[in-house]
Short mmCIF file of C-alpha atoms in Angstrom, two decimals:
data_model
loop_
_atom_site.label_atom_id
_atom_site.label_comp_id
_atom_site.label_asym_id
_atom_site.label_seq_id
_atom_site.Cartn_x
_atom_site.Cartn_y
_atom_site.Cartn_z
CA MET C 1 0.25 -0.08 -0.01
CA LYS C 2 2.75 2.45 0.88
CA GLU C 3 4.49 1.91 -2.48
CA TYR C 4 1.62 3.40 -4.11
CA SER C 5 0.41 6.45 -1.32
CA GLN C 6 2.12 8.81 -3.44
CA GLU C 7 0.98 8.10 -6.09
CA LEU C 8 -2.95 7.56 -4.78
CA SER C 9 -2.30 11.61 -3.27
CA ALA C 10 -1.61 12.90 -7.18
CA LEU C 11 -4.31 11.02 -8.60
CA ILE C 12 -7.20 12.21 -6.11
CA ASP C 13 -5.59 15.70 -7.35
CA ASN C 14 -6.04 14.97 -10.97
CA GLU C 15 -2.66 15.24 -11.86
CA LEU C 16 -2.17 11.46 -12.38
CA ASP C 17 -2.99 9.68 -15.27
CA ASP C 18 -2.16 5.87 -14.53
CA GLU C 19 -4.42 3.08 -15.40
CA VAL C 20 -2.08 0.74 -12.77
CA VAL C 21 -2.87 2.90 -9.44
CA ILE C 22 -6.23 3.16 -10.94
CA ASN C 23 -6.20 -0.59 -10.92
CA GLU C 24 -4.53 -1.37 -8.01
CA LEU C 25 -6.20 1.13 -5.41
CA LEU C 26 -9.95 -1.10 -7.12
CA ASP C 27 -7.52 -4.16 -5.52
CA ASP C 28 -6.41 -2.81 -2.73
CA ALA C 29 -9.39 -1.75 0.60
CA ASP C 30 -6.55 -0.41 2.75
CA LEU C 31 -5.50 1.82 -0.23
CA GLN C 32 -9.58 2.21 -1.03
CA GLU C 33 -9.58 2.88 3.10
CA GLN C 34 -6.77 5.57 2.54
CA PHE C 35 -8.50 7.21 -0.86
CA SER C 36 -11.34 8.26 1.49
CA ARG C 37 -9.27 10.14 3.86
CA TYR C 38 -7.21 11.81 1.81
CA GLN C 39 -10.54 12.88 0.29
CA LEU C 40 -12.13 13.76 4.24
CA ILE C 41 -8.99 15.53 4.62
CA GLY C 42 -9.85 17.99 1.75
CA ASP C 43 -13.47 17.84 2.60
CA ILE C 44 -12.84 19.95 6.09
CA MET C 45 -10.26 21.32 4.87
CA ARG C 46 -13.24 23.15 3.09
CA ASP C 47 -16.09 22.97 5.83
CA GLU C 48 -17.33 20.92 3.73
CA GLY C 49 -17.34 18.01 6.21
CA LYS C 50 -19.61 20.91 9.31
CA GLY C 51 -22.39 19.31 10.31
CA LEU C 52 -22.38 15.77 9.21
CA ASP C 53 -22.06 12.57 11.06
CA LEU C 54 -18.08 11.78 9.68
CA ARG C 55 -17.78 7.87 11.06
CA ILE C 56 -20.95 7.29 8.50
CA ASP C 57 -19.26 5.70 4.91
CA VAL C 58 -21.75 5.11 2.86
CA THR C 59 -20.47 3.56 0.41
CA ASP C 60 -20.24 -0.46 1.57
CA SER C 61 -24.32 -0.10 2.11
CA VAL C 62 -24.48 1.55 -1.69
CA MET C 63 -22.70 -1.09 -3.16
CA ALA C 64 -24.00 -4.27 -1.41
CA ALA C 65 -27.80 -1.89 -2.97
CA VAL C 66 -26.11 -1.99 -6.36
CA ALA C 67 -24.85 -5.66 -6.32
CA ASN C 68 -28.08 -6.47 -5.79
CA GLU C 69 -29.76 -4.16 -7.89
CA THR C 70 -27.47 -6.46 -10.82
CA GLN C 71 -28.84 -9.58 -9.50
CA ASP C 72 -32.25 -8.97 -10.02
CA LYS C 73 -31.40 -7.71 -13.09
CA VAL C 74 -29.88 -11.36 -13.94
CA SER C 75 -32.63 -13.00 -12.47
CA SER C 76 -35.28 -10.90 -14.78
CA THR C 77 -33.80 -12.34 -17.73
CA ILE C 78 -34.33 -15.99 -16.41
CA PRO C 79 -38.14 -16.61 -16.97
CA LEU C 80 -37.28 -15.96 -20.80
CA THR C 81 -35.21 -19.34 -20.38
CA ALA C 82 -38.26 -20.76 -18.75
CA VAL C 83 -40.44 -19.59 -21.31
CA GLU C 84 -38.51 -20.42 -24.04
CA ASN C 85 -38.38 -24.19 -22.09
CA ASN C 86 -42.13 -23.79 -22.24
CA VAL C 87 -42.50 -23.19 -26.06
CA VAL C 88 -41.59 -26.92 -26.99
CA PRO C 89 -44.58 -28.83 -25.18
CA PHE C 90 -46.76 -25.89 -26.72
CA MET C 91 -45.76 -26.71 -29.82
CA LYS C 92 -45.37 -30.63 -29.45
CA ARG C 93 -48.67 -30.50 -28.76
CA PHE C 94 -49.80 -28.17 -31.01
CA GLY C 95 -47.85 -30.53 -33.73
CA GLN C 96 -50.24 -33.45 -32.74
CA TYR C 97 -53.57 -31.77 -32.92
CA ALA C 98 -52.25 -30.87 -36.34
CA ILE C 99 -51.77 -34.53 -37.24
CA ALA C 100 -54.86 -35.12 -35.80
CA ALA C 101 -56.61 -32.51 -38.19
CA SER C 102 -54.98 -33.14 -41.16
CA VAL C 103 -56.01 -37.64 -40.09
CA ALA C 104 -59.57 -35.90 -39.61
CA ALA C 105 -59.56 -33.91 -42.79
CA VAL C 106 -58.81 -37.05 -45.04
CA VAL C 107 -61.20 -39.63 -44.05
CA VAL C 108 -63.85 -36.88 -44.66
CA VAL C 109 -62.07 -35.82 -48.41
CA SER C 110 -62.44 -39.48 -48.77
CA SER C 111 -65.45 -39.90 -47.36
CA LEU C 112 -67.31 -37.20 -49.64
CA MET C 113 -65.41 -38.68 -52.64
CA VAL C 114 -66.91 -42.11 -51.57
CA ASN C 115 -70.68 -40.62 -51.40
CA GLN C 116 -69.71 -39.28 -54.83
CA THR C 117 -69.20 -42.63 -56.61
CA THR C 118 -71.82 -44.04 -55.00
CA ASP C 119 -74.69 -41.66 -55.14
CA PRO C 120 -77.64 -43.29 -57.05
CA ASP C 121 -78.32 -39.49 -58.38
CA ASN C 122 -74.71 -39.37 -59.89
CA ASN C 123 -75.66 -38.88 -63.69
CA VAL C 124 -77.81 -36.05 -62.61
CA THR C 125 -76.97 -32.42 -63.64
CA PRO C 126 -76.02 -30.19 -60.55
CA VAL C 127 -76.73 -26.89 -61.13
CA LEU C 128 -73.66 -25.13 -61.02
CA SER C 129 -71.18 -27.86 -63.01
CA THR C 130 -67.50 -28.67 -62.56
CA VAL C 131 -67.24 -30.71 -64.46
CA PRO C 132 -65.34 -29.33 -67.90
CA PHE C 133 -67.72 -29.67 -71.55
CA GLY C 134 -66.64 -33.25 -73.03
CA GLY C 135 -66.87 -34.73 -69.87
CA ALA C 136 -63.57 -34.34 -68.57
CA ALA C 137 -63.59 -34.68 -64.29
CA PRO C 138 -60.69 -32.88 -62.84
CA VAL C 139 -57.74 -35.82 -62.02
CA SER C 140 -58.17 -34.68 -58.68
CA LEU C 141 -62.29 -35.44 -58.41
CA GLN C 142 -61.19 -38.91 -60.80
CA THR C 143 -61.88 -42.55 -59.08
CA SER C 144 -60.78 -45.68 -59.71
CA PRO C 145 -63.97 -47.39 -61.23
CA ALA C 146 -62.86 -50.90 -60.20
CA GLN C 147 -63.45 -50.00 -56.70
CA THR C 148 -65.82 -52.50 -55.73
CA LYS C 149 -68.43 -52.00 -52.68
CA SER C 150 -66.17 -54.25 -50.22
CA ASP C 151 -62.86 -52.51 -51.08
CA ILE C 152 -65.12 -49.04 -50.08
CA LYS C 153 -65.67 -50.48 -46.89
CA GLU C 154 -62.77 -52.11 -46.05
CA ARG C 155 -61.16 -48.44 -46.43
CA ASN C 156 -63.34 -46.78 -44.61
CA GLU C 157 -62.82 -49.12 -42.02
CA HIS C 158 -59.52 -48.97 -41.99
CA LEU C 159 -59.09 -45.35 -41.80
CA GLU C 160 -61.34 -45.38 -38.71
CA ALA C 161 -59.26 -47.62 -37.15
CA LEU C 162 -56.44 -45.30 -37.59
CA LEU C 163 -57.98 -41.84 -36.60
CA LYS C 164 -59.26 -43.63 -32.91
CA ASP C 165 -56.06 -44.88 -32.70
CA HIS C 166 -54.31 -41.74 -33.46
CA GLN C 167 -56.76 -40.21 -30.74
CA LEU C 168 -56.49 -42.76 -28.04
CA GLN C 169 -52.31 -41.71 -28.24
CA LEU C 170 -53.10 -38.62 -27.59
CA GLN C 171 -54.87 -38.97 -24.98
CA THR C 172 -52.55 -41.40 -23.43
CA GLN C 173 -49.78 -38.39 -23.24
CA PRO C 174 -49.63 -35.87 -21.19
CA MET B 1 -5.55 14.80 -16.32
CA ASN B 2 -8.56 17.02 -14.94
CA GLU B 3 -10.91 15.95 -12.31
CA ARG B 4 -13.28 15.25 -15.03
CA GLU B 5 -11.70 13.17 -17.01
CA LEU B 6 -10.83 11.22 -13.60
CA ASP B 7 -14.40 10.77 -13.43
CA LEU B 8 -14.91 10.10 -17.01
CA GLN B 9 -12.30 7.43 -17.00
CA LEU B 10 -14.33 5.48 -13.63
CA ILE B 11 -17.80 6.04 -15.56
CA GLN B 12 -16.01 4.65 -18.28
CA ARG B 13 -14.74 1.60 -16.74
CA ILE B 14 -18.33 1.21 -14.91
CA GLN B 15 -20.05 1.32 -18.26
CA ASN B 16 -18.08 -1.31 -18.88
CA GLY B 17 -18.97 -4.00 -16.53
CA GLU B 18 -16.09 -2.70 -13.59
CA GLN B 19 -19.25 -2.29 -10.70
CA GLN B 20 -16.20 -2.24 -7.60
CA ALA B 21 -14.85 1.73 -10.07
CA PHE B 22 -17.95 3.19 -8.41
CA SER B 23 -17.15 2.74 -4.67
CA LEU B 24 -14.60 5.48 -5.54
CA LEU B 25 -17.17 7.85 -6.73
CA VAL B 26 -19.25 7.12 -3.47
CA ARG B 27 -16.35 7.55 -1.52
CA LYS B 28 -15.20 10.41 -3.19
CA TYR B 29 -18.29 12.83 -3.50
CA GLN B 30 -20.50 11.41 -0.41
CA THR B 31 -19.15 13.76 2.27
CA ARG B 32 -20.58 16.45 -0.87
CA VAL B 33 -23.44 15.10 -0.93
CA ALA B 34 -24.26 14.80 2.49
CA ASN B 35 -23.53 18.66 2.72
CA ILE B 36 -25.82 19.70 0.15
CA LEU B 37 -28.37 17.56 1.47
CA THR B 38 -28.19 18.95 4.77
CA ARG B 39 -30.05 22.23 3.02
CA TYR B 40 -32.67 19.99 2.42
CA VAL B 41 -33.04 17.02 5.44
CA ARG B 42 -33.89 18.30 8.61
CA SER B 43 -32.96 15.17 10.46
CA SER B 44 -29.62 14.74 10.03
CA GLY B 45 -30.31 10.90 11.06
CA ASP B 46 -32.28 10.56 7.73
CA ILE B 47 -28.98 11.97 5.83
CA PRO B 48 -27.24 8.60 5.04
CA ASP B 49 -30.21 7.32 3.60
CA VAL B 50 -30.63 9.71 1.57
CA THR B 51 -27.59 9.82 0.46
CA GLN B 52 -27.57 5.88 -0.52
CA GLU B 53 -30.33 6.76 -2.38
CA VAL B 54 -28.37 9.47 -4.35
CA PHE B 55 -26.26 7.27 -5.39
CA ILE B 56 -28.10 4.35 -6.18
CA LYS B 57 -29.93 6.51 -8.11
CA VAL B 58 -26.68 7.74 -10.03
CA TYR B 59 -25.46 4.11 -10.31
CA LYS B 60 -28.98 3.31 -12.29
CA SER B 61 -28.42 6.05 -14.56
CA LEU B 62 -25.23 5.88 -15.55
CA PRO B 63 -25.63 3.71 -18.57
CA ASN B 64 -27.89 7.42 -19.71
CA PHE B 65 -24.80 9.51 -18.80
CA ARG B 66 -23.24 10.73 -21.53
CA GLY B 67 -20.90 13.48 -20.27
CA ASP B 68 -22.02 16.57 -22.21
CA SER B 69 -21.81 17.89 -18.60
CA ALA B 70 -19.19 17.62 -15.25
CA PHE B 71 -19.82 14.28 -13.38
CA TYR B 72 -20.59 16.41 -10.44
CA THR B 73 -22.77 18.47 -12.36
CA TRP B 74 -24.81 15.73 -13.05
CA LEU B 75 -24.20 14.24 -9.66
CA PHE B 76 -25.66 17.46 -8.05
CA ARG B 77 -29.18 17.17 -9.94
CA ILE B 78 -29.81 14.06 -8.96
CA THR B 79 -28.87 14.90 -5.68
CA VAL B 80 -31.26 17.65 -5.15
CA ASN B 81 -34.03 16.52 -7.07
CA THR B 82 -33.72 12.92 -4.27
CA ALA B 83 -33.81 15.82 -1.68
CA LYS B 84 -37.10 17.40 -3.03
CA ASN B 85 -38.47 13.63 -3.54
CA TYR B 86 -37.32 12.83 -0.19
CA LEU B 87 -39.46 16.44 1.31
CA THR B 88 -42.24 15.10 -0.83
CA SER B 89 -42.35 11.95 0.68
CA GLN B 90 -42.21 13.37 4.52
CA SER B 91 -45.21 15.93 2.94
CA ARG B 92 -42.16 19.00 3.39
CA ARG B 93 -42.32 21.37 0.78
CA PRO B 94 -38.55 22.11 -0.28
CA PRO B 95 -36.88 25.38 0.93
CA ALA B 96 -37.89 28.77 -0.80
CA SER B 97 -34.50 29.70 -1.71
CA ASP B 98 -33.30 26.95 -4.11
CA ILE B 99 -29.34 26.41 -4.53
CA ASP B 100 -27.91 26.26 -8.51
CA ALA B 101 -25.39 23.46 -9.80
CA ASP B 102 -22.86 26.57 -10.52
CA GLU B 103 -23.24 27.08 -6.86
CA ALA B 104 -22.39 23.71 -5.63
CA ASP B 105 -18.80 23.89 -4.95
CA SER B 106 -19.46 27.10 -2.58
CA TYR B 107 -22.20 26.79 -1.01
CA ASP B 108 -22.69 25.95 3.01
CA GLY B 109 -25.63 24.50 3.98
CA SER B 110 -24.42 23.83 7.32
CA GLY B 111 -26.25 26.85 8.92
CA ALA B 112 -29.62 25.45 9.86
CA LEU B 113 -30.13 23.31 12.62
CA LYS B 114 -31.37 20.44 12.04
CA ASP B 115 -33.56 18.13 14.32
CA GLY B 116 -32.63 14.49 15.35
CA ASP B 117 -28.72 15.92 15.25
CA ASN B 118 -26.33 13.89 17.77
CA PRO B 119 -24.15 15.79 20.16
CA GLU B 120 -22.42 12.28 19.81
CA ALA B 121 -21.56 12.66 16.26
CA ILE B 122 -21.54 16.70 16.65
CA LEU B 123 -18.66 16.34 18.81
CA HIS B 124 -16.82 13.53 16.92
CA SER B 125 -16.66 15.50 14.04
CA GLN B 126 -15.52 18.58 16.27
CA ASP B 127 -12.35 15.96 17.21
CA VAL B 128 -11.97 15.11 13.17
CA LYS B 129 -12.03 19.17 11.75
CA ARG B 130 -9.56 20.00 15.58
CA VAL B 131 -7.48 17.35 14.35
CA ILE B 132 -6.83 17.68 11.12
CA LEU B 133 -6.56 22.20 11.22
CA GLY B 134 -4.06 20.91 14.45
CA VAL B 135 -2.13 18.62 12.69
CA ILE B 136 -1.86 21.58 9.18
CA SER B 137 -1.72 24.04 11.41
CA ASN B 138 1.71 22.06 12.85
CA LEU B 139 3.42 21.71 9.16
CA PRO B 140 6.67 23.01 8.13
CA ASN B 141 5.27 25.97 5.92
CA GLU B 142 6.27 24.53 2.29
CA LEU B 143 3.63 21.93 3.59
CA LYS B 144 1.29 23.58 4.92
CA SER B 145 1.50 26.06 2.14
CA ALA B 146 1.41 23.78 -0.44
CA ILE B 147 -2.03 21.45 0.69
CA THR B 148 -3.28 24.61 1.61
CA LEU B 149 -3.16 25.84 -1.78
CA ARG B 150 -4.12 22.99 -3.58
CA GLU B 151 -7.43 21.55 -1.31
CA LEU B 152 -8.75 25.77 -0.63
CA GLU B 153 -7.09 27.30 -3.72
CA GLY B 154 -8.26 23.70 -6.20
CA MET B 155 -4.74 24.99 -7.51
CA SER B 156 -2.67 22.85 -10.32
CA TYR B 157 1.24 21.44 -9.33
CA GLU B 158 2.52 23.73 -12.41
CA GLU B 159 0.68 26.48 -10.67
CA ILE B 160 1.75 26.28 -7.19
CA ALA B 161 4.94 25.16 -8.77
CA GLN B 162 5.65 28.24 -10.34
CA ILE B 163 4.71 30.19 -6.82
CA GLU B 164 6.80 28.25 -4.39
CA GLY B 165 9.58 28.41 -7.38
CA CYS B 166 10.23 24.50 -7.38
CA PRO B 167 10.22 21.64 -9.48
CA ILE B 168 6.24 19.78 -9.76
CA GLY B 169 7.79 16.77 -8.08
CA THR B 170 9.06 18.73 -5.18
CA VAL B 171 5.10 20.03 -5.08
CA ARG B 172 3.46 16.61 -4.89
CA SER B 173 5.96 15.17 -2.48
CA ARG B 174 4.97 17.93 -0.28
CA ILE B 175 1.43 17.35 -0.90
CA PHE B 176 1.73 13.72 -0.14
CA ARG B 177 3.98 14.43 3.05
CA ALA B 178 1.41 16.45 4.47
CA ARG B 179 -1.44 14.10 3.94
CA GLU B 180 0.89 11.84 5.35
CA ALA B 181 1.14 13.40 8.75
CA ILE B 182 -2.79 14.10 8.87
CA ASP B 183 -2.95 10.57 7.81
CA LYS B 184 -1.32 8.97 10.60
CA GLN B 185 -3.52 10.98 13.31
CA LEU B 186 -6.92 10.99 11.61
CA LYS B 187 -6.95 7.13 10.72
CA PRO B 188 -7.11 5.87 14.66
CA LEU B 189 -9.62 8.62 15.32
CA LEU B 190 -11.75 7.46 12.42
CA GLU B 191 -11.12 3.40 13.45
CA ASN B 192 -12.47 4.32 16.43
#
């Protein structure tokens, strides 16, 4: 400490620009106390300590409060991580619902297509025809004429089983 | 290097995450802040708490400090605002005659009587003052002159060297020896 005392005195007087001395001062508690006393000497000479309790030093309490402040700032960022962690289960569940909805949509479209081919009034021209003139139907609406009633029934049962299985999986998962 | 540059250097360190540098600003300015607060805060027992509040506000506001004005001017404004908020919280009105930042250095706010003055604290402060001024009066003339020109007149080492007719290094040494002599008597008094 002694070796830096003269530098400390010059630093207080703003006559020294030395990073090494400042670093030493920040690391040495005794040197910091000396810094405070040197400051106090000037304050008393200028009569700035009049009426004050000179035993009171708020440095430690301020630094403790500042440390808490910093800690609060750090801890306030923690929920962000927690939120990110919650995103995964939410997305997982959302994905499951999406799959279920897709399967349901496939079932509905398939049954519509089946009904269209088995409808006895199939030859009646609808009020608004989506079938182009000349009899060519859109590819997506074409069904294989070779399908039998048993094939259709089998496929519907299979799809129904798939749907039930998927719903069962959703219920058993958290 | 002037005072403003040293303060800015410390602030830069704080802004770069070196929190401990803030303790030096507190050590440097706490007596001056408490002295300003005596103008507003009647209960001397509340002065340490309000002083602490001032420095916590300063720390929180440091990221916004751009260095357009001197740190002390900025600190002074925060001190006065904190004191006024304190008075509002105590349902008291701020004093009719306000003080400006320009007057901050020369302001003597110690004249008013304060509630809750601690006789022991007053006695201790008087002891501290008596010891410091006693040591100074017994110093060799060249040391007494150097420390007085520095602390009371605010002269630089170069200006003191011109007045005293000696090298700057001698001024530096004289001021340090004066402080060392005072500190030798002051340290046990503050520790007790």
